[in-house]
Amino acid sequence: MNIKDKVILVTGASSGIGAAMAERLASEGAVLLLVARRWDRLLQIEESIKAAGGNACAYPADLEKGEERSKLLDAVYARFGRIDILINNAGFGWYGFGYTMEIGDSLRMIDLNVKALVHLTLAVLKRMKEAGAGHIINIGSIAGSLPFQGIAMYGATKAFVESFSMALYREMRDTNIRVSVVKPGAVKTDFFTAAASKSHAQPMPVEHSGMTPGKVAGRVVSLIKRPRKSMVIPRVFSLLPLIDMLFGWLIDLIGPGLLKMNKMHNL
Ligand code: NAP
């Protein structure tokens, strides 16, 4: 797909991967609709895109709330009449023993990582079907392919994203509509600080490592130009399900110990 002049809605565009994708796609000539809760951050990104000669429009919305999602879609379709590419990127994580996670945080994670993504995907897909073209890109995680200790809820939400997106890709195969899932490994963003700020959360072990959000943005641009069912970043992590198959027994054995060690280390 040619990116120039496409209307692209990016959720979670106020920081990290979402902001990097928005800036990169705007530099390719797309019209960017930026969605998140922090209005000040969205405006900064909108201004920086416009200062670089691009086109962007900020829409503040709390996507955990169904009525805000509906209002967002109404406002966007009233003004632009179409969404050519939807990137469901907003999400948050949490690390620790699952039983210590506040039930409110668990349900909020489902509201954002799953419900918001389903709501926007199905509503936009229906319009794309009428228009006869479009691309929906859902940001999953390698955590969705490897049930790991400490991220029971987060990994499960991302497993949903993967299964949902790949099934829709298959449903749309004989049309001009594509649905893709992007599965990054660790990326250096505010994700880890946001996760650690939640009740009873432990710091994530990989928080100081990882790739830049710009690297993910670059790969997403290539995914739009050459659509695929799924994209693992970096590619080597495609081997993770195989590692789980071969060494899952070892992860079962040492998993709780690793989680306890991490907890003690961070006390
Ligand atoms: P981030 O910098 O924390 O970005 C999260 C984005 O989601 C922010 O723009 C945040 O904006 C938005 N958001 C959070 N709650 C929201 C809500 N209720 N309504 C609307 N927007 C909301 O983290 P990131 O690393 O870029 O994460 C982006 C996506 O990548 C997530 O889905 C994450 O699961 C996935 N991912 C991240 C990594 C990683 O290692 N960082 C790896 C794999 C996958 P506001 O706070 O302004 O609302």
Tab-separated table of N, CA, C and O in Angstrom, residues 20-83:
chain	number	residue	atom	x	y	z
A	20	ALA	N	6.499	7.090	17.867
A	20	ALA	CA	7.522	6.864	16.823
A	20	ALA	C	6.856	6.482	15.499
A	20	ALA	O	7.248	6.972	14.438
A	21	MET	N	5.824	5.628	15.565
A	21	MET	CA	5.137	5.222	14.317
A	21	MET	C	4.450	6.438	13.697
A	21	MET	O	4.500	6.632	12.479
A	22	ALA	N	3.802	7.257	14.541
A	22	ALA	CA	3.075	8.419	14.022
A	22	ALA	C	4.033	9.358	13.290
A	22	ALA	O	3.754	9.806	12.164
A	23	GLU	N	5.186	9.642	13.929
A	23	GLU	CA	6.130	10.587	13.310
A	23	GLU	C	6.683	10.019	12.006
A	23	GLU	O	6.802	10.720	11.007
A	24	ARG	N	6.988	8.729	12.021
A	24	ARG	CA	7.555	8.087	10.826
A	24	ARG	C	6.540	8.059	9.672
A	24	ARG	O	6.856	8.383	8.526
A	25	LEU	N	5.290	7.702	9.992
A	25	LEU	CA	4.271	7.597	8.943
A	25	LEU	C	3.901	8.978	8.400
A	25	LEU	O	3.633	9.137	7.205
A	26	ALA	N	3.922	9.993	9.287
A	26	ALA	CA	3.642	11.356	8.827
A	26	ALA	C	4.737	11.819	7.868
A	26	ALA	O	4.469	12.503	6.879
A	27	SER	N	5.973	11.387	8.152
A	27	SER	CA	7.076	11.797	7.272
A	27	SER	C	6.949	11.141	5.890
A	27	SER	O	7.575	11.563	4.923
A	28	GLU	N	6.143	10.075	5.794
A	28	GLU	CA	5.910	9.409	4.488
A	28	GLU	C	4.690	10.015	3.780
A	28	GLU	O	4.222	9.489	2.775
A	29	GLY	N	4.090	11.075	4.378
A	29	GLY	CA	3.004	11.791	3.696
A	29	GLY	C	1.589	11.396	4.115
A	29	GLY	O	0.614	11.824	3.483
A	30	ALA	N	1.458	10.596	5.194
A	30	ALA	CA	0.111	10.205	5.639
A	30	ALA	C	-0.501	11.284	6.535
A	30	ALA	O	0.195	12.149	7.061
A	31	VAL	N	-1.829	11.212	6.695
A	31	VAL	CA	-2.545	12.098	7.634
A	31	VAL	C	-2.705	11.291	8.924
A	31	VAL	O	-3.341	10.230	8.920
A	32	LEU	N	-2.095	11.783	10.016
A	32	LEU	CA	-2.076	10.999	11.252
A	32	LEU	C	-3.122	11.449	12.265
A	32	LEU	O	-3.191	12.636	12.590
A	33	LEU	N	-3.935	10.512	12.738
A	33	LEU	CA	-4.895	10.796	13.803
A	33	LEU	C	-4.323	10.175	15.070
A	33	LEU	O	-4.132	8.947	15.138
A	34	LEU	N	-4.006	11.047	16.034
A	34	LEU	CA	-3.253	10.610	17.210
A	34	LEU	C	-4.192	10.463	18.402
A	34	LEU	O	-4.842	11.436	18.803
A	35	VAL	N	-4.232	9.275	18.996
A	35	VAL	CA	-5.176	9.032	20.095
A	35	VAL	C	-4.440	8.564	21.343
A	35	VAL	O	-3.580	7.687	21.277
A	36	ALA	N	-4.782	9.165	22.488
A	36	ALA	CA	-4.287	8.736	23.810
A	36	ALA	C	-5.006	9.611	24.840
A	36	ALA	O	-5.851	10.433	24.465
A	37	ARG	N	-4.665	9.435	26.145
A	37	ARG	CA	-5.328	10.275	27.168
A	37	ARG	C	-4.611	11.600	27.381
A	37	ARG	O	-5.230	12.610	27.604
A	38	ARG	N	-3.260	11.603	27.327
A	38	ARG	CA	-2.523	12.833	27.703
A	38	ARG	C	-2.527	13.839	26.550
A	38	ARG	O	-1.754	13.741	25.598
A	39	TRP	N	-3.405	14.829	26.708
A	39	TRP	CA	-3.639	15.860	25.705
A	39	TRP	C	-2.373	16.644	25.403
A	39	TRP	O	-2.034	16.908	24.253
A	40	ASP	N	-1.609	17.029	26.490
A	40	ASP	CA	-0.396	17.832	26.297
A	40	ASP	C	0.625	17.080	25.436
A	40	ASP	O	1.228	17.640	24.514
A	41	ARG	N	0.795	15.793	25.710
A	41	ARG	CA	1.757	14.989	24.940
A	41	ARG	C	1.299	14.837	23.485
A	41	ARG	O	2.105	14.917	22.552
A	42	LEU	N	-0.001	14.640	23.299
A	42	LEU	CA	-0.528	14.499	21.929
A	42	LEU	C	-0.302	15.774	21.132
A	42	LEU	O	0.089	15.734	19.962
A	43	LEU	N	-0.568	16.919	21.810
A	43	LEU	CA	-0.395	18.203	21.113
A	43	LEU	C	1.050	18.424	20.703
A	43	LEU	O	1.333	18.924	19.612
A	44	GLN	N	1.981	18.040	21.623
A	44	GLN	CA	3.421	18.183	21.305
A	44	GLN	C	3.763	17.391	20.040
A	44	GLN	O	4.476	17.861	19.158
A	45	ILE	N	3.234	16.161	19.969
A	45	ILE	CA	3.537	15.306	18.809
A	45	ILE	C	2.873	15.853	17.548
A	45	ILE	O	3.476	15.906	16.481
A	46	GLU	N	1.640	16.325	17.709
A	46	GLU	CA	0.945	16.943	16.561
A	46	GLU	C	1.771	18.128	16.043
A	46	GLU	O	2.007	18.258	14.834
A	47	GLU	N	2.237	18.972	16.995
A	47	GLU	CA	3.012	20.157	16.574
A	47	GLU	C	4.320	19.760	15.916
A	47	GLU	O	4.731	20.347	14.911
A	48	SER	N	4.998	18.741	16.480
A	48	SER	CA	6.294	18.368	15.894
A	48	SER	C	6.095	17.787	14.483
A	48	SER	O	6.913	18.013	13.590
A	49	ILE	N	4.976	17.064	14.269
A	49	ILE	CA	4.688	16.533	12.917
A	49	ILE	C	4.417	17.691	11.956
A	49	ILE	O	4.949	17.740	10.841
A	50	LYS	N	3.616	18.667	12.422
A	50	LYS	CA	3.285	19.804	11.539
A	50	LYS	C	4.524	20.645	11.241
A	50	LYS	O	4.715	21.102	10.106
A	51	ALA	N	5.394	20.810	12.282
A	51	ALA	CA	6.613	21.608	12.087
A	51	ALA	C	7.513	20.955	11.027
A	51	ALA	O	8.262	21.636	10.322
A	52	ALA	N	7.427	19.620	10.936
A	52	ALA	CA	8.256	18.914	9.938
A	52	ALA	C	7.552	18.840	8.583
A	52	ALA	O	7.998	18.131	7.681
A	53	GLY	N	6.413	19.553	8.445
A	53	GLY	CA	5.712	19.598	7.151
A	53	GLY	C	4.650	18.528	6.993
A	53	GLY	O	4.079	18.360	5.912
A	54	GLY	N	4.361	17.782	8.086
A	54	GLY	CA	3.375	16.694	7.998
A	54	GLY	C	1.984	17.142	8.399
A	54	GLY	O	1.735	18.311	8.688
A	55	ASN	N	1.090	16.165	8.446
A	55	ASN	CA	-0.321	16.440	8.705
A	55	ASN	C	-0.795	15.541	9.849
A	55	ASN	O	-0.681	14.313	9.755
A	56	ALA	N	-1.290	16.152	10.952
A	56	ALA	CA	-1.716	15.335	12.100
A	56	ALA	C	-2.828	16.026	12.862
A	56	ALA	O	-2.981	17.247	12.792
A	57	CYS	N	-3.611	15.217	13.567
A	57	CYS	CA	-4.718	15.760	14.332
A	57	CYS	C	-4.875	14.919	15.612
A	57	CYS	O	-4.950	13.687	15.527
A	58	ALA	N	-4.868	15.587	16.769
A	58	ALA	CA	-4.907	14.859	18.045
A	58	ALA	C	-6.338	14.654	18.534
A	58	ALA	O	-7.174	15.562	18.443
A	59	TYR	N	-6.618	13.459	19.025
A	59	TYR	CA	-7.927	13.129	19.596
A	59	TYR	C	-7.716	12.535	20.989
A	59	TYR	O	-7.331	11.369	21.097
A	60	PRO	N	-7.959	13.317	22.059
A	60	PRO	CA	-7.799	12.736	23.402
A	60	PRO	C	-8.946	11.776	23.696
A	60	PRO	O	-10.103	12.104	23.430
A	61	ALA	N	-8.620	10.578	24.192
A	61	ALA	CA	-9.679	9.617	24.547
A	61	ALA	C	-9.121	8.586	25.512
A	61	ALA	O	-7.969	8.159	25.367
A	62	ASP	N	-9.930	8.228	26.488
A	62	ASP	CA	-9.574	7.113	27.370
A	62	ASP	C	-10.206	5.870	26.760
A	62	ASP	O	-11.419	5.652	26.867
A	63	LEU	N	-9.395	5.055	26.121
A	63	LEU	CA	-9.911	3.916	25.347
A	63	LEU	C	-10.398	2.761	26.217
A	63	LEU	O	-10.952	1.795	25.707
A	64	GLU	N	-10.179	2.874	27.539
A	64	GLU	CA	-10.765	1.845	28.416
A	64	GLU	C	-12.280	2.011	28.474
A	64	GLU	O	-12.981	1.118	28.930
A	65	LYS	N	-12.766	3.186	28.072
A	65	LYS	CA	-14.199	3.480	28.173
A	65	LYS	C	-14.899	3.345	26.822
A	65	LYS	O	-14.558	4.040	25.867
A	66	GLY	N	-15.896	2.468	26.774
A	66	GLY	CA	-16.617	2.179	25.536
A	66	GLY	C	-17.218	3.419	24.905
A	66	GLY	O	-17.161	3.606	23.684
A	67	GLU	N	-17.770	4.336	25.744
A	67	GLU	CA	-18.436	5.513	25.159
A	67	GLU	C	-17.404	6.460	24.531
A	67	GLU	O	-17.686	7.106	23.519
A	68	GLU	N	-16.190	6.500	25.100
A	68	GLU	CA	-15.157	7.370	24.504
A	68	GLU	C	-14.667	6.790	23.170
A	68	GLU	O	-14.325	7.506	22.244
A	69	ARG	N	-14.660	5.466	23.085
A	69	ARG	CA	-14.257	4.821	21.822
A	69	ARG	C	-15.285	5.141	20.733
A	69	ARG	O	-14.938	5.469	19.606
A	70	SER	N	-16.583	5.035	21.104
A	70	SER	CA	-17.638	5.317	20.116
A	70	SER	C	-17.575	6.773	19.672
A	70	SER	O	-17.682	7.068	18.471
A	71	LYS	N	-17.373	7.689	20.650
A	71	LYS	CA	-17.301	9.131	20.310
A	71	LYS	C	-16.135	9.395	19.370
A	71	LYS	O	-16.238	10.179	18.431
A	72	LEU	N	-15.012	8.748	19.637
A	72	LEU	CA	-13.815	8.924	18.802
A	72	LEU	C	-14.123	8.522	17.353
A	72	LEU	O	-13.843	9.275	16.417
A	73	LEU	N	-14.726	7.345	17.187
A	73	LEU	CA	-15.021	6.861	15.830
A	73	LEU	C	-15.993	7.807	15.127
A	73	LEU	O	-15.803	8.150	13.951
A	74	ASP	N	-17.024	8.259	15.860
A	74	ASP	CA	-17.994	9.186	15.258
A	74	ASP	C	-17.283	10.450	14.783
A	74	ASP	O	-17.509	10.925	13.667
A	75	ALA	N	-16.411	11.006	15.666
A	75	ALA	CA	-15.731	12.267	15.331
A	75	ALA	C	-14.823	12.087	14.114
A	75	ALA	O	-14.799	12.929	13.204
A	76	VAL	N	-14.090	10.982	14.076
A	76	VAL	CA	-13.145	10.759	12.972
A	76	VAL	C	-13.889	10.553	11.653
A	76	VAL	O	-13.552	11.156	10.631
A	77	TYR	N	-14.944	9.714	11.670
A	77	TYR	CA	-15.671	9.468	10.406
A	77	TYR	C	-16.423	10.719	9.949
A	77	TYR	O	-16.559	10.954	8.748
A	78	ALA	N	-16.906	11.547	10.922
A	78	ALA	CA	-17.597	12.782	10.533
A	78	ALA	C	-16.619	13.722	9.835
A	78	ALA	O	-16.967	14.394	8.858
A	79	ARG	N	-15.373	13.766	10.312
A	79	ARG	CA	-14.425	14.734	9.736
A	79	ARG	C	-13.689	14.198	8.501
A	79	ARG	O	-13.493	14.923	7.528
A	80	PHE	N	-13.250	12.936	8.567
A	80	PHE	CA	-12.401	12.420	7.470
A	80	PHE	C	-13.132	11.459	6.527
A	80	PHE	O	-12.654	11.186	5.431
A	81	GLY	N	-14.242	10.897	7.015
A	81	GLY	CA	-15.036	9.985	6.173
A	81	GLY	C	-14.427	8.598	6.002
A	81	GLY	O	-15.055	7.705	5.449
A	82	ARG	N	-13.191	8.395	6.475
A	82	ARG	CA	-12.560	7.082	6.307
A	82	ARG	C	-11.347	6.931	7.222
A	82	ARG	O	-10.762	7.941	7.650
A	83	ILE	N	-11.008	5.688	7.511
A	83	ILE	CA	-9.714	5.354	8.143
A	83	ILE	C	-9.106	4.307	7.210
A	83	ILE	O	-9.678	3.236	7.024
